[in-house]
JSON list of C-alpha atoms and ligand atoms in Angstrom, two decimals:
[
{"chain": "F", "resi": 28, "resn": "MET", "atom": "CA", "xyz": [-74.14, 59.38, 20.60]},
{"chain": "F", "resi": 29, "resn": "ASN", "atom": "CA", "xyz": [-73.99, 56.43, 23.01]},
{"chain": "F", "resi": 30, "resn": "PRO", "atom": "CA", "xyz": [-70.51, 56.21, 24.65]},
{"chain": "F", "resi": 31, "resn": "LEU", "atom": "CA", "xyz": [-70.31, 52.45, 23.96]},
{"chain": "F", "resi": 32, "resn": "ILE", "atom": "CA", "xyz": [-70.69, 53.15, 20.21]},
{"chain": "F", "resi": 33, "resn": "ILE", "atom": "CA", "xyz": [-68.13, 55.98, 20.41]},
{"chain": "F", "resi": 34, "resn": "ALA", "atom": "CA", "xyz": [-65.63, 53.70, 22.21]},
{"chain": "F", "resi": 35, "resn": "ILE", "atom": "CA", "xyz": [-65.92, 50.96, 19.57]},
{"chain": "F", "resi": 36, "resn": "TRP", "atom": "CA", "xyz": [-65.87, 53.53, 16.73]},
{"chain": "F", "resi": 37, "resn": "LEU", "atom": "CA", "xyz": [-62.65, 55.11, 18.06]},
{"chain": "F", "resi": 38, "resn": "MET", "atom": "CA", "xyz": [-61.01, 51.71, 18.44]},
{"chain": "F", "resi": 39, "resn": "LEU", "atom": "CA", "xyz": [-61.98, 50.24, 15.01]},
{"chain": "F", "resi": 40, "resn": "PRO", "atom": "CA", "xyz": [-58.66, 51.31, 13.39]},
{"chain": "F", "resi": 41, "resn": "ALA", "atom": "CA", "xyz": [-56.94, 49.42, 16.26]},
{"chain": "F", "resi": 42, "resn": "TYR", "atom": "CA", "xyz": [-59.25, 46.39, 16.24]},
{"chain": "F", "resi": 43, "resn": "LEU", "atom": "CA", "xyz": [-59.26, 45.62, 12.52]},
{"chain": "F", "resi": 44, "resn": "PRO", "atom": "CA", "xyz": [-55.46, 45.21, 11.93]},
{"chain": "F", "resi": 45, "resn": "ASN", "atom": "CA", "xyz": [-55.57, 41.97, 13.97]},
{"chain": "F", "resi": 46, "resn": "ASN", "atom": "CA", "xyz": [-58.41, 40.55, 11.92]},
{"chain": "F", "resi": 47, "resn": "PHE", "atom": "CA", "xyz": [-56.70, 41.44, 8.64]},
{"chain": "F", "resi": 48, "resn": "ALA", "atom": "CA", "xyz": [-53.40, 39.97, 9.89]},
{"chain": "F", "resi": 49, "resn": "VAL", "atom": "CA", "xyz": [-55.20, 36.67, 10.61]},
{"chain": "F", "resi": 50, "resn": "LEU", "atom": "CA", "xyz": [-56.84, 36.67, 7.14]},
{"chain": "F", "resi": 51, "resn": "LEU", "atom": "CA", "xyz": [-53.82, 37.85, 5.14]},
{"chain": "F", "resi": 52, "resn": "GLY", "atom": "CA", "xyz": [-50.84, 36.78, 7.29]},
{"chain": "F", "resi": 53, "resn": "GLY", "atom": "CA", "xyz": [-48.35, 34.09, 6.43]},
{"chain": "F", "resi": 54, "resn": "GLY", "atom": "CA", "xyz": [-45.00, 33.81, 4.70]},
{"chain": "F", "resi": 55, "resn": "ARG", "atom": "CA", "xyz": [-41.77, 35.20, 6.05]},
{"chain": "F", "resi": 56, "resn": "PRO", "atom": "CA", "xyz": [-41.81, 35.66, 9.83]},
{"chain": "F", "resi": 57, "resn": "LEU", "atom": "CA", "xyz": [-40.72, 39.04, 11.24]},
{"chain": "F", "resi": 58, "resn": "ASP", "atom": "CA", "xyz": [-37.89, 37.31, 13.18]},
{"chain": "F", "resi": 59, "resn": "PHE", "atom": "CA", "xyz": [-36.71, 35.51, 9.96]},
{"chain": "F", "resi": 60, "resn": "GLY", "atom": "CA", "xyz": [-36.99, 32.25, 11.89]},
{"chain": "F", "resi": 61, "resn": "ARG", "atom": "CA", "xyz": [-34.22, 33.25, 14.25]},
{"chain": "F", "resi": 62, "resn": "CYS", "atom": "CA", "xyz": [-33.86, 32.36, 17.93]},
{"chain": "F", "resi": 63, "resn": "PHE", "atom": "CA", "xyz": [-33.18, 34.49, 20.99]},
{"chain": "F", "resi": 64, "resn": "PRO", "atom": "CA", "xyz": [-30.16, 33.64, 23.23]},
{"chain": "F", "resi": 65, "resn": "ASP", "atom": "CA", "xyz": [-32.56, 31.59, 25.39]},
{"chain": "F", "resi": 66, "resn": "GLY", "atom": "CA", "xyz": [-32.87, 29.13, 22.48]},
{"chain": "F", "resi": 67, "resn": "ARG", "atom": "CA", "xyz": [-36.49, 29.95, 21.73]},
{"chain": "F", "resi": 68, "resn": "ARG", "atom": "CA", "xyz": [-37.82, 31.87, 18.72]},
{"chain": "F", "resi": 69, "resn": "ILE", "atom": "CA", "xyz": [-37.57, 35.68, 19.03]},
{"chain": "F", "resi": 70, "resn": "LEU", "atom": "CA", "xyz": [-41.26, 36.11, 18.01]},
{"chain": "F", "resi": 71, "resn": "GLY", "atom": "CA", "xyz": [-42.39, 32.90, 16.31]},
{"chain": "F", "resi": 72, "resn": "ASN", "atom": "CA", "xyz": [-44.14, 32.04, 13.07]},
{"chain": "F", "resi": 73, "resn": "GLY", "atom": "CA", "xyz": [-47.35, 33.80, 14.12]},
{"chain": "F", "resi": 74, "resn": "LYS", "atom": "CA", "xyz": [-45.87, 37.28, 13.45]},
{"chain": "F", "resi": 75, "resn": "THR", "atom": "CA", "xyz": [-45.25, 37.76, 9.74]},
{"chain": "F", "resi": 76, "resn": "PHE", "atom": "CA", "xyz": [-44.31, 40.63, 7.39]},
{"chain": "F", "resi": 77, "resn": "ARG", "atom": "CA", "xyz": [-47.43, 40.14, 5.29]},
{"chain": "F", "resi": 78, "resn": "GLY", "atom": "CA", "xyz": [-49.79, 40.08, 8.29]},
{"chain": "F", "resi": 79, "resn": "THR", "atom": "CA", "xyz": [-48.19, 43.10, 9.94]},
{"chain": "F", "resi": 80, "resn": "ILE", "atom": "CA", "xyz": [-48.16, 45.30, 6.82]},
{"chain": "F", "resi": 81, "resn": "ALA", "atom": "CA", "xyz": [-51.64, 44.22, 5.63]},
{"chain": "F", "resi": 82, "resn": "GLY", "atom": "CA", "xyz": [-53.03, 44.77, 9.11]},
{"chain": "F", "resi": 83, "resn": "ALA", "atom": "CA", "xyz": [-51.54, 48.22, 9.57]},
{"chain": "F", "resi": 84, "resn": "LEU", "atom": "CA", "xyz": [-52.62, 49.36, 6.08]},
{"chain": "F", "resi": 85, "resn": "ALA", "atom": "CA", "xyz": [-56.15, 48.00, 6.64]},
{"chain": "F", "resi": 86, "resn": "GLY", "atom": "CA", "xyz": [-56.40, 49.89, 9.89]},
{"chain": "F", "resi": 87, "resn": "VAL", "atom": "CA", "xyz": [-55.33, 53.18, 8.25]},
{"chain": "F", "resi": 88, "resn": "GLY", "atom": "CA", "xyz": [-57.64, 52.57, 5.26]},
{"chain": "F", "resi": 89, "resn": "VAL", "atom": "CA", "xyz": [-60.67, 51.80, 7.39]},
{"chain": "F", "resi": 90, "resn": "GLY", "atom": "CA", "xyz": [-59.82, 54.81, 9.58]},
{"chain": "F", "resi": 91, "resn": "LEU", "atom": "CA", "xyz": [-59.83, 57.13, 6.53]},
{"chain": "F", "resi": 92, "resn": "ILE", "atom": "CA", "xyz": [-63.30, 55.87, 5.62]},
{"chain": "F", "resi": 93, "resn": "LEU", "atom": "CA", "xyz": [-64.60, 56.28, 9.21]},
{"chain": "F", "resi": 94, "resn": "ASP", "atom": "CA", "xyz": [-63.14, 59.77, 9.37]},
{"chain": "F", "resi": 95, "resn": "SER", "atom": "CA", "xyz": [-64.83, 60.83, 6.14]},
{"chain": "F", "resi": 96, "resn": "ILE", "atom": "CA", "xyz": [-68.16, 59.48, 7.47]},
{"chain": "F", "resi": 97, "resn": "ALA", "atom": "CA", "xyz": [-67.76, 61.40, 10.75]},
{"chain": "F", "resi": 98, "resn": "SER", "atom": "CA", "xyz": [-66.77, 64.61, 8.94]},
{"chain": "F", "resi": 99, "resn": "SER", "atom": "CA", "xyz": [-69.52, 64.49, 6.29]},
{"chain": "F", "resi": 100, "resn": "ARG", "atom": "CA", "xyz": [-72.27, 63.48, 8.71]},
{"chain": "F", "resi": 101, "resn": "PRO", "atom": "CA", "xyz": [-71.78, 65.60, 11.86]},
{"chain": "F", "resi": 102, "resn": "ASP", "atom": "CA", "xyz": [-75.45, 64.87, 12.73]},
{"chain": "F", "resi": 103, "resn": "LEU", "atom": "CA", "xyz": [-74.43, 61.31, 13.60]},
{"chain": "F", "resi": 104, "resn": "GLY", "atom": "CA", "xyz": [-72.41, 62.63, 16.56]},
{"chain": "F", "resi": 105, "resn": "LEU", "atom": "CA", "xyz": [-69.46, 60.31, 15.87]},
{"chain": "F", "resi": 106, "resn": "PRO", "atom": "CA", "xyz": [-65.93, 61.62, 16.56]},
{"chain": "F", "resi": 107, "resn": "ASP", "atom": "CA", "xyz": [-63.48, 62.19, 13.72]},
{"chain": "F", "resi": 108, "resn": "PHE", "atom": "CA", "xyz": [-59.85, 61.07, 13.73]},
{"chain": "F", "resi": 109, "resn": "GLY", "atom": "CA", "xyz": [-58.21, 64.50, 13.43]},
{"chain": "F", "resi": 110, "resn": "ALA", "atom": "CA", "xyz": [-57.48, 66.85, 10.53]},
{"chain": "F", "resi": 111, "resn": "GLY", "atom": "CA", "xyz": [-54.53, 67.17, 8.16]},
{"chain": "F", "resi": 112, "resn": "ALA", "atom": "CA", "xyz": [-51.24, 65.64, 9.34]},
{"chain": "F", "resi": 113, "resn": "GLU", "atom": "CA", "xyz": [-52.82, 64.77, 12.67]},
{"chain": "F", "resi": 114, "resn": "LEU", "atom": "CA", "xyz": [-55.27, 62.39, 10.94]},
{"chain": "F", "resi": 115, "resn": "ILE", "atom": "CA", "xyz": [-52.36, 60.30, 9.62]},
{"chain": "F", "resi": 116, "resn": "MET", "atom": "CA", "xyz": [-50.61, 60.39, 13.01]},
{"chain": "F", "resi": 117, "resn": "VAL", "atom": "CA", "xyz": [-53.78, 59.20, 14.75]},
{"chain": "F", "resi": 118, "resn": "LEU", "atom": "CA", "xyz": [-54.46, 56.36, 12.28]},
{"chain": "F", "resi": 119, "resn": "VAL", "atom": "CA", "xyz": [-50.84, 55.19, 12.18]},
{"chain": "F", "resi": 120, "resn": "GLY", "atom": "CA", "xyz": [-50.80, 55.37, 16.00]},
{"chain": "F", "resi": 121, "resn": "LEU", "atom": "CA", "xyz": [-53.94, 53.31, 16.38]},
{"chain": "F", "resi": 122, "resn": "SER", "atom": "CA", "xyz": [-53.24, 50.66, 13.74]},
{"chain": "F", "resi": 123, "resn": "LEU", "atom": "CA", "xyz": [-49.46, 50.26, 13.78]},
{"chain": "F", "resi": 124, "resn": "GLY", "atom": "CA", "xyz": [-49.53, 50.65, 17.57]},
{"chain": "F", "resi": 125, "resn": "ALA", "atom": "CA", "xyz": [-51.99, 47.75, 17.78]},
{"chain": "F", "resi": 126, "resn": "MET", "atom": "CA", "xyz": [-49.74, 45.53, 15.63]},
{"chain": "F", "resi": 127, "resn": "ALA", "atom": "CA", "xyz": [-46.69, 46.57, 17.71]},
{"chain": "F", "resi": 128, "resn": "GLY", "atom": "CA", "xyz": [-48.41, 45.77, 21.01]},
{"chain": "F", "resi": 129, "resn": "ASP", "atom": "CA", "xyz": [-49.31, 42.30, 19.75]},
{"chain": "F", "resi": 130, "resn": "ILE", "atom": "CA", "xyz": [-45.73, 41.72, 18.51]},
{"chain": "F", "resi": 131, "resn": "ILE", "atom": "CA", "xyz": [-44.19, 42.88, 21.82]},
{"chain": "F", "resi": 132, "resn": "ALA", "atom": "CA", "xyz": [-46.53, 40.54, 23.70]},
{"chain": "F", "resi": 133, "resn": "SER", "atom": "CA", "xyz": [-45.40, 37.63, 21.51]},
{"chain": "F", "resi": 134, "resn": "PHE", "atom": "CA", "xyz": [-41.79, 38.45, 22.38]},
{"chain": "F", "resi": 135, "resn": "PHE", "atom": "CA", "xyz": [-42.58, 38.12, 26.09]},
{"chain": "F", "resi": 136, "resn": "LYS", "atom": "CA", "xyz": [-44.72, 35.00, 25.53]},
{"chain": "F", "resi": 137, "resn": "ARG", "atom": "CA", "xyz": [-41.75, 33.28, 23.87]},
{"chain": "F", "resi": 138, "resn": "ARG", "atom": "CA", "xyz": [-39.47, 34.39, 26.76]},
{"chain": "F", "resi": 139, "resn": "MET", "atom": "CA", "xyz": [-41.96, 32.77, 29.15]},
{"chain": "F", "resi": 140, "resn": "GLY", "atom": "CA", "xyz": [-41.57, 29.55, 27.18]},
{"chain": "F", "resi": 141, "resn": "MET", "atom": "CA", "xyz": [-45.03, 29.70, 25.60]},
{"chain": "F", "resi": 142, "resn": "GLU", "atom": "CA", "xyz": [-45.30, 28.20, 22.12]},
{"chain": "F", "resi": 143, "resn": "ARG", "atom": "CA", "xyz": [-46.88, 30.10, 19.22]},
{"chain": "F", "resi": 144, "resn": "GLY", "atom": "CA", "xyz": [-50.65, 30.19, 19.74]},
{"chain": "F", "resi": 145, "resn": "ALA", "atom": "CA", "xyz": [-50.58, 29.52, 23.48]},
{"chain": "F", "resi": 146, "resn": "SER", "atom": "CA", "xyz": [-53.12, 31.75, 25.25]},
{"chain": "F", "resi": 147, "resn": "LEU", "atom": "CA", "xyz": [-52.22, 34.32, 27.89]},
{"chain": "F", "resi": 148, "resn": "PHE", "atom": "CA", "xyz": [-55.35, 35.66, 29.54]},
{"chain": "F", "resi": 149, "resn": "LEU", "atom": "CA", "xyz": [-55.85, 39.45, 29.36]},
{"chain": "F", "resi": 150, "resn": "VAL", "atom": "CA", "xyz": [-52.47, 39.96, 27.63]},
{"chain": "F", "resi": 151, "resn": "ASP", "atom": "CA", "xyz": [-53.83, 38.44, 24.38]},
{"chain": "F", "resi": 152, "resn": "GLN", "atom": "CA", "xyz": [-57.00, 40.55, 24.77]},
{"chain": "F", "resi": 153, "resn": "LEU", "atom": "CA", "xyz": [-55.41, 43.86, 25.68]},
{"chain": "F", "resi": 154, "resn": "ASP", "atom": "CA", "xyz": [-51.84, 43.93, 24.27]},
{"chain": "F", "resi": 155, "resn": "PHE", "atom": "CA", "xyz": [-52.95, 45.64, 21.07]},
{"chain": "F", "resi": 156, "resn": "VAL", "atom": "CA", "xyz": [-55.09, 48.15, 23.03]},
{"chain": "F", "resi": 157, "resn": "ALA", "atom": "CA", "xyz": [-52.05, 49.18, 25.09]},
{"chain": "F", "resi": 158, "resn": "GLY", "atom": "CA", "xyz": [-49.87, 49.41, 21.96]},
{"chain": "F", "resi": 159, "resn": "SER", "atom": "CA", "xyz": [-52.39, 51.56, 20.11]},
{"chain": "F", "resi": 160, "resn": "TRP", "atom": "CA", "xyz": [-52.90, 53.91, 23.06]},
{"chain": "F", "resi": 161, "resn": "VAL", "atom": "CA", "xyz": [-49.16, 54.39, 23.72]},
{"chain": "F", "resi": 162, "resn": "LEU", "atom": "CA", "xyz": [-48.28, 55.08, 20.08]},
{"chain": "F", "resi": 163, "resn": "THR", "atom": "CA", "xyz": [-51.26, 57.40, 19.54]},
{"chain": "F", "resi": 164, "resn": "LEU", "atom": "CA", "xyz": [-50.47, 59.29, 22.74]},
{"chain": "F", "resi": 165, "resn": "LEU", "atom": "CA", "xyz": [-46.92, 59.79, 21.44]},
{"chain": "F", "resi": 166, "resn": "LEU", "atom": "CA", "xyz": [-47.88, 60.75, 17.86]},
{"chain": "F", "resi": 167, "resn": "ALA", "atom": "CA", "xyz": [-51.10, 62.75, 18.48]},
{"chain": "F", "resi": 168, "resn": "PRO", "atom": "CA", "xyz": [-51.38, 63.62, 22.19]},
{"chain": "F", "resi": 169, "resn": "ARG", "atom": "CA", "xyz": [-53.95, 66.38, 21.73]},
{"chain": "F", "resi": 170, "resn": "TRP", "atom": "CA", "xyz": [-56.39, 64.16, 19.78]},
{"chain": "F", "resi": 171, "resn": "PHE", "atom": "CA", "xyz": [-55.85, 61.21, 22.13]},
{"chain": "F", "resi": 172, "resn": "LEU", "atom": "CA", "xyz": [-56.50, 63.13, 25.33]},
{"chain": "F", "resi": 173, "resn": "GLU", "atom": "CA", "xyz": [-59.51, 64.89, 23.82]},
{"chain": "F", "resi": 174, "resn": "ASN", "atom": "CA", "xyz": [-61.19, 61.68, 22.67]},
{"chain": "F", "resi": 175, "resn": "PHE", "atom": "CA", "xyz": [-60.06, 59.00, 25.13]},
{"chain": "F", "resi": 176, "resn": "THR", "atom": "CA", "xyz": [-61.73, 60.27, 28.27]},
{"chain": "F", "resi": 177, "resn": "GLY", "atom": "CA", "xyz": [-61.72, 58.19, 31.46]},
{"chain": "F", "resi": 178, "resn": "GLU", "atom": "CA", "xyz": [-65.19, 56.88, 30.57]},
{"chain": "F", "resi": 179, "resn": "ILE", "atom": "CA", "xyz": [-64.19, 55.81, 27.06]},
{"chain": "F", "resi": 180, "resn": "ILE", "atom": "CA", "xyz": [-61.00, 54.12, 28.37]},
{"chain": "F", "resi": 181, "resn": "LEU", "atom": "CA", "xyz": [-63.03, 52.17, 30.93]},
{"chain": "F", "resi": 182, "resn": "ILE", "atom": "CA", "xyz": [-65.55, 51.03, 28.32]},
{"chain": "F", "resi": 183, "resn": "VAL", "atom": "CA", "xyz": [-62.76, 49.90, 25.97]},
{"chain": "F", "resi": 184, "resn": "LEU", "atom": "CA", "xyz": [-61.05, 47.91, 28.74]},
{"chain": "F", "resi": 185, "resn": "ILE", "atom": "CA", "xyz": [-64.32, 46.08, 29.53]},
{"chain": "F", "resi": 186, "resn": "VAL", "atom": "CA", "xyz": [-65.67, 45.58, 26.00]},
{"chain": "F", "resi": 187, "resn": "THR", "atom": "CA", "xyz": [-62.45, 44.67, 24.12]},
{"chain": "F", "resi": 188, "resn": "PRO", "atom": "CA", "xyz": [-61.85, 41.25, 25.76]},
{"chain": "F", "resi": 189, "resn": "ILE", "atom": "CA", "xyz": [-65.47, 40.28, 24.97]},
{"chain": "F", "resi": 190, "resn": "LEU", "atom": "CA", "xyz": [-65.24, 41.42, 21.33]},
{"chain": "F", "resi": 191, "resn": "HIS", "atom": "CA", "xyz": [-61.82, 39.82, 20.97]},
{"chain": "F", "resi": 192, "resn": "ARG", "atom": "CA", "xyz": [-63.01, 36.46, 22.23]},
{"chain": "F", "resi": 193, "resn": "ALA", "atom": "CA", "xyz": [-66.15, 36.55, 20.07]},
{"chain": "F", "resi": 194, "resn": "THR", "atom": "CA", "xyz": [-64.23, 37.39, 16.86]},
{"chain": "F", "resi": 195, "resn": "ASN", "atom": "CA", "xyz": [-61.64, 34.73, 17.54]},
{"chain": "F", "resi": 196, "resn": "ILE", "atom": "CA", "xyz": [-64.32, 32.06, 17.97]},
{"chain": "F", "resi": 197, "resn": "ILE", "atom": "CA", "xyz": [-65.77, 33.12, 14.64]},
{"chain": "F", "resi": 198, "resn": "GLY", "atom": "CA", "xyz": [-62.28, 33.16, 13.10]},
{"chain": "F", "resi": 199, "resn": "TYR", "atom": "CA", "xyz": [-61.71, 29.62, 14.38]},
{"chain": "F", "resi": 200, "resn": "LYS", "atom": "CA", "xyz": [-65.08, 28.37, 13.13]},
{"chain": "F", "resi": 201, "resn": "ILE", "atom": "CA", "xyz": [-64.47, 29.73, 9.60]},
{"chain": "F", "resi": 202, "resn": "LYS", "atom": "CA", "xyz": [-60.98, 28.15, 9.82]},
{"chain": "F", "resi": 203, "resn": "ALA", "atom": "CA", "xyz": [-59.14, 31.47, 9.46]},
{"chain": "F", "resi": 204, "resn": "LYS", "atom": "CA", "xyz": [-57.55, 30.98, 12.88]},
{"chain": "F", "resi": 205, "resn": "ARG", "atom": "CA", "xyz": [-55.77, 27.97, 14.38]},
{"chain": "F", "resi": 206, "resn": "GLU", "atom": "CA", "xyz": [-57.07, 28.51, 17.95]},
{"chain": "F", "resi": 207, "resn": "PRO", "atom": "CA", "xyz": [-60.39, 29.86, 19.23]},
{"chain": "F", "resi": 208, "resn": "TRP", "atom": "CA", "xyz": [-58.63, 32.58, 21.34]},
{"chain": "G", "resi": 14, "resn": "CTP", "atom": "N1", "xyz": [-50.50, 37.31, 12.13]},
{"chain": "G", "resi": 14, "resn": "CTP", "atom": "C1", "xyz": [-49.46, 37.72, 11.29]},
{"chain": "G", "resi": 14, "resn": "CTP", "atom": "N2", "xyz": [-48.71, 38.83, 11.63]},
{"chain": "G", "resi": 14, "resn": "CTP", "atom": "C2", "xyz": [-48.95, 39.51, 12.78]},
{"chain": "G", "resi": 14, "resn": "CTP", "atom": "C3", "xyz": [-50.00, 39.11, 13.64]},
{"chain": "G", "resi": 14, "resn": "CTP", "atom": "C4", "xyz": [-50.76, 37.98, 13.27]},
{"chain": "G", "resi": 14, "resn": "CTP", "atom": "O1", "xyz": [-49.23, 37.11, 10.23]},
{"chain": "G", "resi": 14, "resn": "CTP", "atom": "N3", "xyz": [-48.20, 40.59, 13.08]},
{"chain": "G", "resi": 14, "resn": "CTP", "atom": "C5", "xyz": [-51.31, 36.13, 11.73]},
{"chain": "G", "resi": 14, "resn": "CTP", "atom": "C6", "xyz": [-50.56, 34.80, 11.94]},
{"chain": "G", "resi": 14, "resn": "CTP", "atom": "O2", "xyz": [-50.95, 33.91, 10.92]},
{"chain": "G", "resi": 14, "resn": "CTP", "atom": "C7", "xyz": [-51.05, 34.35, 13.30]},
{"chain": "G", "resi": 14, "resn": "CTP", "atom": "C8", "xyz": [-52.52, 34.79, 13.27]},
{"chain": "G", "resi": 14, "resn": "CTP", "atom": "O3", "xyz": [-52.50, 36.02, 12.53]},
{"chain": "G", "resi": 14, "resn": "CTP", "atom": "O4", "xyz": [-50.93, 32.98, 13.50]},
{"chain": "G", "resi": 14, "resn": "CTP", "atom": "C9", "xyz": [-53.11, 34.98, 14.66]},
{"chain": "G", "resi": 14, "resn": "CTP", "atom": "O5", "xyz": [-52.48, 36.01, 15.36]},
{"chain": "G", "resi": 14, "resn": "CTP", "atom": "P1", "xyz": [-52.08, 35.86, 16.88]},
{"chain": "G", "resi": 14, "resn": "CTP", "atom": "O6", "xyz": [-53.13, 35.18, 17.67]},
{"chain": "G", "resi": 14, "resn": "CTP", "atom": "O7", "xyz": [-51.62, 37.20, 17.33]},
{"chain": "G", "resi": 14, "resn": "CTP", "atom": "O8", "xyz": [-50.77, 34.93, 16.78]},
{"chain": "G", "resi": 14, "resn": "CTP", "atom": "P2", "xyz": [-50.47, 33.48, 17.35]},
{"chain": "G", "resi": 14, "resn": "CTP", "atom": "O9", "xyz": [-50.33, 32.54, 16.18]},
{"chain": "G", "resi": 14, "resn": "CTP", "atom": "O10", "xyz": [-51.43, 33.13, 18.40]},
{"chain": "G", "resi": 14, "resn": "CTP", "atom": "O11", "xyz": [-49.00, 33.63, 17.96]},
{"chain": "G", "resi": 14, "resn": "CTP", "atom": "P3", "xyz": [-48.59, 34.23, 19.40]},
{"chain": "G", "resi": 14, "resn": "CTP", "atom": "O12", "xyz": [-48.58, 33.09, 20.33]},
{"chain": "G", "resi": 14, "resn": "CTP", "atom": "O13", "xyz": [-47.24, 34.79, 19.14]},
{"chain": "G", "resi": 14, "resn": "CTP", "atom": "O14", "xyz": [-49.60, 35.28, 19.79]},
{"chain": "G", "resi": 15, "resn": "MG", "atom": "MG1", "xyz": [-52.70, 34.07, 19.68]}
]
């Protein structure tokens, strides 16, 4: 199978949580509206309980479907997401890690004095990639190192900002997102 397709396939459980958070987010913010000692919000209204939980669950759910496709159709040459307990570790790592990376980035954006929704080039595009890789490496190191080869990592780093920008423009056009980034 084409390595570009494999890279996107492996990252889908990390990509989709963001989109589901945008579609289903809202309500009580993760920081309960509280401020940091610097007087600014800890995370801001853009990080909510509903968005985070819906996003992480969607990533795991989609991952289970992708894994069953890869396992039942080995002729397609698509990688699976691990077996048994490892499967859950991998999918939690990819999806919750993606949400966590985005949340940590918002914490630093607020510390830099940036309002909710302000854009921070490359951080906005790759924070969730870093989060998903770190958590998956911690929870399922064998699977991560076997699947994320140097080539796949390079492809993800190049392709993700393009896909991220394209989906956010669509999200903005269909009025699901407040900014086109
Ligand atoms: N969202 C959410 N919970 C999350 C992540 C995102 O509810 N953990 C929803 C929010 O409605 C948010 C939207 O998805 O406004 C877009 O996400 P994002 O661009 O990450 O947030 P921003 O509003 O741009 O805020 P920030 O500046 O903190 O990135
Ligand atoms: Mg944003």
